[in-house]
CSV table of C-alpha atoms in Angstrom, one decimal:
chain,number,residue,atom,x,y,z
A,1,UNK,CA,-0.5,-41.6,-4.2
A,2,UNK,CA,1.2,-38.2,-4.2
A,3,UNK,CA,5.0,-38.0,-4.2
A,4,UNK,CA,6.3,-37.7,-0.6
A,5,UNK,CA,10.0,-37.8,-1.4
A,6,UNK,CA,10.2,-34.1,-0.8
A,7,UNK,CA,10.0,-35.0,3.0
A,8,UNK,CA,13.7,-36.0,2.7
A,9,UNK,CA,14.7,-32.4,1.9
A,10,UNK,CA,16.8,-30.7,4.6
A,11,UNK,CA,13.9,-28.2,5.2
A,12,UNK,CA,12.3,-30.8,7.5
A,13,UNK,CA,13.2,-32.7,10.6
A,14,UNK,CA,11.8,-36.0,11.9
A,15,UNK,CA,8.8,-34.4,13.6
A,16,UNK,CA,7.6,-33.0,10.3
A,17,UNK,CA,8.0,-36.4,8.6
A,18,UNK,CA,5.9,-38.0,11.3
A,19,UNK,CA,3.3,-35.3,11.1
A,20,UNK,CA,2.9,-35.8,7.3
A,21,UNK,CA,2.7,-39.6,7.7
A,22,UNK,CA,0.2,-39.5,10.6
A,23,UNK,CA,-2.0,-36.9,9.0
A,24,UNK,CA,-2.1,-38.8,5.7
A,25,UNK,CA,-3.3,-41.9,7.5
A,26,UNK,CA,-5.9,-39.8,9.5
A,27,UNK,CA,-7.2,-38.3,6.3
A,28,UNK,CA,-7.9,-41.6,4.6
A,29,UNK,CA,-10.2,-42.7,7.4
A,30,UNK,CA,-11.8,-39.3,8.6
A,31,UNK,CA,-12.1,-36.9,5.6
A,32,UNK,CA,-14.5,-37.3,2.8
A,33,UNK,CA,-14.1,-35.3,-0.4
A,34,UNK,CA,-17.7,-35.2,-1.4
A,35,UNK,CA,-19.3,-31.8,-1.5
A,36,UNK,CA,-21.8,-31.0,1.3
A,37,UNK,CA,-25.3,-29.7,0.8
A,38,UNK,CA,-25.0,-27.7,4.0
A,39,UNK,CA,-21.6,-26.1,3.8
A,40,UNK,CA,-22.0,-24.3,7.2
A,41,UNK,CA,-22.6,-27.5,9.1
A,42,UNK,CA,-19.9,-29.3,7.1
A,43,UNK,CA,-17.4,-26.7,8.1
A,44,UNK,CA,-18.4,-26.8,11.8
A,45,UNK,CA,-18.1,-30.5,11.8
A,46,UNK,CA,-14.7,-30.3,10.2
A,47,UNK,CA,-13.5,-27.9,12.8
A,48,UNK,CA,-14.7,-30.3,15.6
A,49,UNK,CA,-13.1,-33.3,13.8
A,50,UNK,CA,-9.8,-31.5,13.2
A,51,UNK,CA,-9.8,-30.4,16.9
A,52,UNK,CA,-10.6,-33.9,18.1
A,53,UNK,CA,-7.7,-35.2,15.9
A,54,UNK,CA,-5.3,-32.8,17.5
A,55,UNK,CA,-4.4,-31.0,14.3
A,56,UNK,CA,-5.7,-27.6,15.3
A,57,UNK,CA,-3.1,-27.6,18.1
A,58,UNK,CA,-0.6,-26.6,15.4
A,59,UNK,CA,-2.5,-23.3,15.0
A,60,UNK,CA,-1.8,-22.1,18.5
A,61,UNK,CA,1.4,-21.8,20.7
A,62,UNK,CA,2.3,-24.5,23.2
A,63,UNK,CA,1.4,-22.2,26.2
A,64,UNK,CA,-2.2,-22.3,25.1
A,65,UNK,CA,-2.5,-26.0,24.2
A,66,UNK,CA,-0.5,-26.1,21.0
A,67,UNK,CA,2.3,-28.3,19.7
A,68,UNK,CA,5.2,-25.9,19.2
A,69,UNK,CA,6.4,-23.0,21.4
A,70,UNK,CA,5.7,-20.7,18.5
A,71,UNK,CA,3.7,-21.2,15.3
A,72,UNK,CA,5.8,-23.5,13.0
A,73,UNK,CA,5.1,-22.5,9.4
A,74,UNK,CA,6.5,-25.8,8.0
A,75,UNK,CA,3.9,-27.8,10.0
A,76,UNK,CA,1.1,-25.5,9.0
A,77,UNK,CA,2.1,-25.8,5.4
A,78,UNK,CA,2.4,-29.6,5.5
A,79,UNK,CA,-1.0,-29.9,7.0
A,80,UNK,CA,-2.6,-27.5,4.5
A,81,UNK,CA,-1.0,-29.4,1.6
A,82,UNK,CA,-2.1,-32.8,2.9
A,83,UNK,CA,-5.7,-31.6,3.7
A,84,UNK,CA,-6.1,-29.8,0.3
A,85,UNK,CA,-5.2,-33.0,-1.6
A,86,UNK,CA,-8.2,-34.6,0.1
A,87,UNK,CA,-10.7,-31.9,0.6
A,88,UNK,CA,-10.7,-28.2,-0.1
A,89,UNK,CA,-13.2,-27.6,2.7
A,90,UNK,CA,-11.1,-29.4,5.2
A,91,UNK,CA,-8.1,-27.2,4.3
A,92,UNK,CA,-10.3,-24.1,4.5
A,93,UNK,CA,-11.6,-25.1,8.0
A,94,UNK,CA,-8.0,-25.6,9.2
A,95,UNK,CA,-6.5,-22.5,7.6
A,96,UNK,CA,-9.1,-20.2,9.1
A,97,UNK,CA,-8.5,-21.5,12.6
A,98,UNK,CA,-4.8,-20.5,12.1
A,99,UNK,CA,-5.4,-17.1,10.3
A,100,UNK,CA,-8.3,-16.1,12.6
A,101,UNK,CA,-6.2,-16.7,15.7
A,102,UNK,CA,-2.8,-15.7,14.4
A,103,UNK,CA,-3.0,-12.1,15.3
A,104,UNK,CA,-4.0,-13.0,18.9
A,105,UNK,CA,-1.1,-15.4,19.1
A,106,UNK,CA,1.3,-12.7,17.9
A,107,UNK,CA,-0.1,-9.6,19.6
A,108,UNK,CA,-2.8,-10.4,22.0
A,109,UNK,CA,-2.6,-9.8,25.8
A,110,UNK,CA,-2.3,-12.7,28.1
A,111,UNK,CA,-6.0,-12.5,29.0
A,112,UNK,CA,-7.0,-12.5,25.2
A,113,UNK,CA,-4.8,-15.5,24.5
A,114,UNK,CA,-6.3,-17.4,27.4
A,115,UNK,CA,-9.8,-16.5,26.4
A,116,UNK,CA,-9.5,-17.6,22.7
A,117,UNK,CA,-6.5,-19.8,21.8
A,118,UNK,CA,-7.1,-22.9,23.9
A,119,UNK,CA,-10.7,-23.1,22.5
A,120,UNK,CA,-9.4,-22.6,18.9
A,121,UNK,CA,-6.9,-25.4,19.3
A,122,UNK,CA,-9.6,-27.8,20.6
A,123,UNK,CA,-12.0,-26.8,17.8
A,124,UNK,CA,-14.5,-25.3,20.2
A,125,UNK,CA,-14.4,-21.8,18.8
A,126,UNK,CA,-14.5,-21.0,15.1
A,127,UNK,CA,-12.2,-18.1,14.2
A,128,UNK,CA,-12.4,-15.4,11.4
A,129,UNK,CA,-10.1,-12.6,10.1
A,130,UNK,CA,-12.0,-9.5,8.9
A,131,UNK,CA,-9.8,-7.3,6.8
A,132,UNK,CA,-11.3,-7.0,3.2
A,133,UNK,CA,-13.8,-4.2,2.5
A,134,UNK,CA,-16.2,-3.7,-0.4
A,135,UNK,CA,-14.4,-0.6,-1.8
A,136,UNK,CA,-10.7,-0.9,-0.7
A,137,UNK,CA,-10.2,-4.6,-1.5
A,138,UNK,CA,-6.5,-5.3,-1.6
A,139,UNK,CA,-5.7,-1.7,-0.8
A,140,UNK,CA,-5.8,-2.3,3.0
A,141,UNK,CA,-4.5,1.1,3.9
A,142,UNK,CA,-7.7,2.7,2.3
A,143,UNK,CA,-10.1,0.8,4.5
A,144,UNK,CA,-13.1,3.0,5.6
A,145,UNK,CA,-14.6,1.0,8.5
A,146,UNK,CA,-14.3,3.5,11.4
A,147,UNK,CA,-14.0,3.4,15.1
A,148,UNK,CA,-15.0,6.1,17.5
A,149,UNK,CA,-13.9,6.1,21.1
A,150,UNK,CA,-16.7,6.6,23.7
A,151,UNK,CA,-14.8,6.7,27.0
A,152,UNK,CA,-15.6,3.2,28.2
A,153,UNK,CA,-14.8,1.6,24.8
A,154,UNK,CA,-15.5,2.0,21.1
A,155,UNK,CA,-18.2,2.3,18.5
A,156,UNK,CA,-17.7,0.7,15.1
A,157,UNK,CA,-19.4,1.6,11.8
A,158,UNK,CA,-18.7,0.2,8.3
A,159,UNK,CA,-18.6,-3.0,6.4
A,160,UNK,CA,-16.3,-5.9,5.6
A,161,UNK,CA,-16.8,-8.5,2.8
A,162,UNK,CA,-15.7,-11.8,1.5
A,163,UNK,CA,-15.0,-12.7,5.1
A,164,UNK,CA,-14.2,-16.5,5.5
A,165,UNK,CA,-16.2,-18.2,8.2
A,166,UNK,CA,-18.6,-15.2,8.1
A,167,UNK,CA,-21.9,-16.1,9.6
A,168,UNK,CA,-20.5,-19.2,11.5
A,169,UNK,CA,-17.6,-17.7,13.4
A,170,UNK,CA,-17.6,-17.4,17.2
A,171,UNK,CA,-15.4,-14.4,16.9
A,172,UNK,CA,-13.9,-12.0,14.3
A,173,UNK,CA,-10.4,-10.3,14.4
A,174,UNK,CA,-11.5,-7.0,12.9
A,175,UNK,CA,-9.2,-4.3,11.5
A,176,UNK,CA,-10.7,-0.8,11.4
A,177,UNK,CA,-9.6,2.8,11.2
A,178,UNK,CA,-8.9,4.6,14.5
A,179,UNK,CA,-7.4,7.6,13.0
A,180,UNK,CA,-4.1,8.1,14.7
A,181,UNK,CA,-2.7,9.1,11.3
A,182,UNK,CA,-3.6,8.8,7.6
A,183,UNK,CA,-3.4,5.6,5.6
A,184,UNK,CA,-1.9,2.5,7.2
A,185,UNK,CA,-0.8,4.2,10.4
A,186,UNK,CA,-4.3,4.9,11.6
A,187,UNK,CA,-5.7,1.3,11.8
A,188,UNK,CA,-6.2,-0.9,14.9
A,189,UNK,CA,-7.2,-4.5,15.5
A,190,UNK,CA,-10.2,-5.6,17.7
A,191,UNK,CA,-11.7,-8.9,18.8
A,192,UNK,CA,-15.5,-9.1,18.1
A,193,UNK,CA,-17.5,-11.9,19.6
A,194,UNK,CA,-20.6,-13.4,17.7
A,195,UNK,CA,-23.8,-11.8,18.8
A,196,UNK,CA,-22.3,-8.4,19.6
A,197,UNK,CA,-25.1,-5.8,19.3
A,198,UNK,CA,-24.6,-3.8,16.1
A,199,UNK,CA,-22.9,-6.7,14.2
A,200,UNK,CA,-24.9,-8.2,11.3
A,201,UNK,CA,-23.1,-11.2,9.7
A,202,UNK,CA,-26.2,-12.6,8.0
A,203,UNK,CA,-25.5,-11.6,4.4
A,204,UNK,CA,-23.9,-14.6,2.8
A,205,UNK,CA,-21.9,-14.9,-0.4
A,206,UNK,CA,-22.2,-17.8,-2.8
A,207,UNK,CA,-19.0,-18.7,-4.6
A,208,UNK,CA,-18.0,-21.3,-7.2
A,209,UNK,CA,-16.3,-23.6,-4.6
A,210,UNK,CA,-18.8,-23.4,-1.7
A,211,UNK,CA,-17.3,-22.1,1.5
A,212,UNK,CA,-18.8,-20.1,4.4
A,213,UNK,CA,-18.4,-16.5,3.3
A,214,UNK,CA,-20.3,-13.3,4.3
A,215,UNK,CA,-20.4,-9.6,4.3
A,216,UNK,CA,-20.2,-8.1,7.8
A,217,UNK,CA,-22.0,-4.8,8.6
A,218,UNK,CA,-21.4,-2.7,11.7
A,219,UNK,CA,-24.0,-0.2,12.8
A,220,UNK,CA,-22.5,1.7,15.8
A,221,UNK,CA,-21.4,-1.6,17.2
A,222,UNK,CA,-20.3,-1.2,20.8
A,223,UNK,CA,-17.0,-2.8,21.9
A,224,UNK,CA,-15.4,-2.7,25.4
A,225,UNK,CA,-11.9,-1.2,25.8
A,226,UNK,CA,-10.7,-4.8,26.3
A,227,UNK,CA,-11.6,-5.7,22.8
A,228,UNK,CA,-8.5,-3.7,21.4
A,229,UNK,CA,-6.0,-6.2,20.2
A,230,UNK,CA,-2.3,-5.2,20.5
A,231,UNK,CA,-1.3,-1.5,20.3
A,232,UNK,CA,-3.7,1.1,19.0
A,233,UNK,CA,-2.7,2.4,15.6
A,234,UNK,CA,-0.5,-0.7,14.8
A,235,UNK,CA,-3.3,-2.8,13.2
A,236,UNK,CA,-1.9,-2.6,9.6
A,237,UNK,CA,1.5,-4.0,10.7
A,238,UNK,CA,-0.3,-6.6,12.8
A,239,UNK,CA,-2.4,-7.8,9.8
A,240,UNK,CA,0.7,-7.9,7.6
A,241,UNK,CA,2.7,-9.8,10.2
A,242,UNK,CA,-0.1,-12.3,10.4
A,243,UNK,CA,-0.3,-12.7,6.7
A,244,UNK,CA,3.5,-13.1,6.5
A,245,UNK,CA,3.0,-16.3,8.6
A,246,UNK,CA,0.0,-17.7,6.7
A,247,UNK,CA,0.7,-16.5,3.1
A,248,UNK,CA,3.2,-19.4,2.7
A,249,UNK,CA,0.6,-21.8,3.6
A,250,UNK,CA,-1.8,-20.6,0.9
A,251,UNK,CA,0.9,-21.7,-1.5
A,252,UNK,CA,1.0,-25.1,0.3
A,253,UNK,CA,-2.8,-25.5,-0.1
A,254,UNK,CA,-2.4,-24.8,-3.9
A,255,UNK,CA,0.4,-27.3,-4.0
A,256,UNK,CA,-1.9,-29.9,-2.4
A,257,UNK,CA,-4.5,-29.2,-5.1
A,258,UNK,CA,-1.9,-29.4,-7.8
A,259,UNK,CA,-0.5,-32.7,-6.5
A,260,UNK,CA,-4.0,-34.3,-6.5
A,261,UNK,CA,-4.5,-33.0,-10.1
A,262,UNK,CA,-1.1,-34.6,-11.2
A,263,UNK,CA,-2.1,-37.9,-9.5
A,264,UNK,CA,-5.5,-37.9,-11.3
A,265,UNK,CA,-4.0,-37.0,-14.6
A,266,UNK,CA,-1.3,-39.6,-14.3
A,267,UNK,CA,-3.8,-42.3,-13.6
A,268,UNK,CA,-6.0,-41.1,-16.5
A,269,UNK,CA,-3.0,-41.1,-18.8
A,270,UNK,CA,-2.1,-44.7,-17.9
A,271,UNK,CA,-5.6,-46.1,-18.1
A,272,UNK,CA,-7.2,-44.2,-21.0
A,273,UNK,CA,-7.0,-46.2,-24.2
A,274,UNK,CA,-5.7,-44.4,-27.2
A,275,UNK,CA,-5.2,-46.5,-30.4
A,276,UNK,CA,-3.1,-49.5,-29.6
A,277,UNK,CA,-1.8,-48.0,-26.4
A,278,UNK,CA,-2.8,-45.5,-23.8
A,279,UNK,CA,-2.8,-41.7,-23.5
A,280,UNK,CA,0.5,-42.0,-21.6
A,281,UNK,CA,2.2,-43.2,-24.8
A,282,UNK,CA,1.3,-40.0,-26.5
A,283,UNK,CA,4.3,-37.5,-26.8
A,284,UNK,CA,2.0,-34.5,-26.2
A,285,UNK,CA,0.6,-36.1,-23.0
A,286,UNK,CA,4.1,-36.8,-21.8
A,287,UNK,CA,5.1,-33.2,-22.4
A,288,UNK,CA,2.1,-32.0,-20.4
A,289,UNK,CA,2.9,-34.3,-17.6
A,290,UNK,CA,6.5,-33.2,-17.5
A,291,UNK,CA,5.4,-29.6,-17.3
A,292,UNK,CA,3.0,-30.4,-14.4
A,293,UNK,CA,5.8,-32.3,-12.6
A,294,UNK,CA,8.1,-29.2,-12.9
A,295,UNK,CA,5.4,-26.9,-11.6
A,296,UNK,CA,4.7,-29.1,-8.6
A,297,UNK,CA,8.4,-29.6,-7.6
A,298,UNK,CA,9.3,-25.9,-8.1
A,299,UNK,CA,6.3,-24.8,-6.0
A,300,UNK,CA,7.3,-27.1,-3.2
A,301,UNK,CA,10.9,-25.8,-3.1
A,302,UNK,CA,9.7,-22.2,-3.0
A,303,UNK,CA,7.1,-23.0,-0.2
A,304,UNK,CA,9.2,-25.0,2.1
A,305,UNK,CA,12.2,-22.6,1.6
A,306,UNK,CA,10.0,-19.7,2.7
A,307,UNK,CA,8.8,-21.7,5.7
A,308,UNK,CA,12.3,-22.8,6.7
A,309,UNK,CA,13.6,-19.3,6.6
A,310,UNK,CA,11.1,-18.2,9.1
A,311,UNK,CA,11.1,-21.2,11.4
A,312,UNK,CA,14.8,-22.0,11.4
A,313,UNK,CA,16.6,-18.8,10.4
A,314,UNK,CA,14.2,-16.5,12.2
A,315,UNK,CA,14.0,-14.1,9.2
A,316,UNK,CA,11.2,-12.0,8.0
A,317,UNK,CA,10.3,-13.8,4.7
A,318,UNK,CA,7.9,-11.3,3.0
A,319,UNK,CA,9.7,-11.8,-0.3
A,320,UNK,CA,10.0,-15.5,-0.1
A,321,UNK,CA,6.4,-16.0,1.0
A,322,UNK,CA,5.3,-13.8,-1.9
A,323,UNK,CA,7.3,-15.8,-4.3
A,324,UNK,CA,5.9,-19.1,-2.9
A,325,UNK,CA,2.2,-18.0,-3.0
A,326,UNK,CA,2.5,-16.4,-6.5
A,327,UNK,CA,4.2,-19.3,-8.1
A,328,UNK,CA,2.3,-22.0,-6.3
A,329,UNK,CA,-1.2,-20.6,-6.9
A,330,UNK,CA,-0.6,-19.6,-10.6
A,331,UNK,CA,1.1,-22.8,-11.4
A,332,UNK,CA,-1.5,-24.9,-9.7
A,333,UNK,CA,-4.1,-23.3,-11.8
A,334,UNK,CA,-2.1,-24.4,-14.9
A,335,UNK,CA,-1.6,-27.9,-13.6
A,336,UNK,CA,-5.3,-28.4,-12.9
A,337,UNK,CA,-6.3,-27.0,-16.2
A,338,UNK,CA,-4.0,-29.5,-18.0
A,339,UNK,CA,-5.6,-32.3,-15.9
A,340,UNK,CA,-9.0,-31.2,-16.9
A,341,UNK,CA,-7.9,-31.2,-20.5
A,342,UNK,CA,-6.7,-34.7,-20.2
A,343,UNK,CA,-10.0,-35.9,-18.9
A,344,UNK,CA,-11.9,-34.3,-21.8
A,345,UNK,CA,-15.6,-34.0,-21.3
A,346,UNK,CA,-15.4,-36.0,-18.1
A,347,UNK,CA,-13.1,-33.2,-16.7
A,348,UNK,CA,-15.9,-30.7,-16.6
A,349,UNK,CA,-18.5,-33.1,-15.2
A,350,UNK,CA,-19.8,-32.1,-11.8
A,351,UNK,CA,-18.4,-34.2,-9.1
A,352,UNK,CA,-15.3,-35.5,-10.9
A,353,UNK,CA,-12.2,-34.7,-8.8
A,354,UNK,CA,-10.5,-32.5,-11.4
A,355,UNK,CA,-13.7,-30.5,-11.9
A,356,UNK,CA,-13.8,-29.8,-8.1
A,357,UNK,CA,-10.1,-28.9,-8.2
A,358,UNK,CA,-10.7,-26.5,-11.0
A,359,UNK,CA,-13.3,-24.6,-9.0
A,360,UNK,CA,-11.2,-24.8,-5.7
A,361,UNK,CA,-8.0,-23.3,-7.1
A,362,UNK,CA,-9.3,-20.1,-8.5
A,363,UNK,CA,-9.9,-18.2,-5.2
A,364,UNK,CA,-6.3,-19.0,-4.0
A,365,UNK,CA,-5.0,-16.6,-6.6
A,366,UNK,CA,-7.0,-13.8,-5.1
A,367,UNK,CA,-7.2,-14.1,-1.3
A,368,UNK,CA,-4.5,-13.1,1.2
A,369,UNK,CA,-3.0,-10.9,-1.5
A,370,UNK,CA,-3.8,-11.4,-5.2
A,371,UNK,CA,-1.1,-12.5,-7.6
A,372,UNK,CA,-0.7,-8.9,-8.7
A,373,UNK,CA,-0.1,-7.8,-5.1
A,374,UNK,CA,2.6,-10.5,-4.7
A,375,UNK,CA,4.4,-9.1,-7.7
A,376,UNK,CA,4.4,-5.6,-6.0
A,377,UNK,CA,5.8,-7.1,-2.8
A,378,UNK,CA,8.6,-9.0,-4.7
A,379,UNK,CA,9.6,-6.0,-6.8
A,380,UNK,CA,9.7,-3.7,-4.0
A,381,UNK,CA,11.9,-5.9,-1.9
A,382,UNK,CA,14.1,-6.6,-4.9
A,383,UNK,CA,14.5,-2.9,-5.8
A,384,UNK,CA,15.1,-1.9,-2.1
A,385,UNK,CA,17.9,-4.5,-1.8
A,386,UNK,CA,19.6,-3.1,-5.0
A,387,UNK,CA,19.2,0.5,-4.0
A,388,UNK,CA,21.1,-0.2,-0.8
């Protein structure tokens, strides 16, 4: 059983403690950790199940069927941490409902919010966030997908890749170049419904921890004027604001994976015979476990501080979210690697929990800003503060 004593920290109130307890109990009866042969259908089923359980209501504001008046990052992080300990795919399904609707929650018109957010919260629409491109990757300002105005609306040409929920999403929040100015100032956001003529989301991507991923191609895809999301030319800022909300929760998912690895390693150490005692009696094992505990606790402190700053203090937390994601994802990789080592040959056997965790963690150090990008964010904020 993962340590839950951190819920007594002052970052949380009683509603967060009830959330963590209720979700833990729900996961035990509703979420299975076995990998599915049909990952698309498994993901669809998880979205329906999470919607039926009421957990997706945390992804949308209260005015559209949600729990909180505005998105509560502490709740989102607690949910992702809890789900990730049980199932990486369940965490993925929840996270994409939040990320894929977050820009609409923050910047959408009233009509757009009414059209999409209640259905996202009920698990009736699967959401996706289409930002990454084959060439530009992390350099979002260099995206090439282009939008041309046609009087009544827009035509879109280009491609996106590594798009989570690609191929199964009911809609995509798409970021593309509208050309108001060079670089980041010439990007706008649009809502693209599944089946829009000119959209091809059939090219799937097979990755080490199976999730629905696809490359999207746009061949003069026609969009109505109403598809524009927020203010034209502000898409880059909208994307970054959305990531500021959800980047902390990526760290929380990594923390959930690390907690599960620590639990598995601890049980292994206590039960594995070694000489006259167990693996836990070995000083090297004890040292490794201490390092794992340190990594888990320090990640939790960074994650929930970042969430608290945004929720309670109302501060922009780009620096703190970057610190949380960087440390939590990189240290979770180390924690899981130590757990695999403790299991020996069993640790790399397909289907053993630590082997699954080993495959799940790697992508978290890349998506929503790779570790190297987080270091750039942290250093820029740090230097700017000292220059002032």
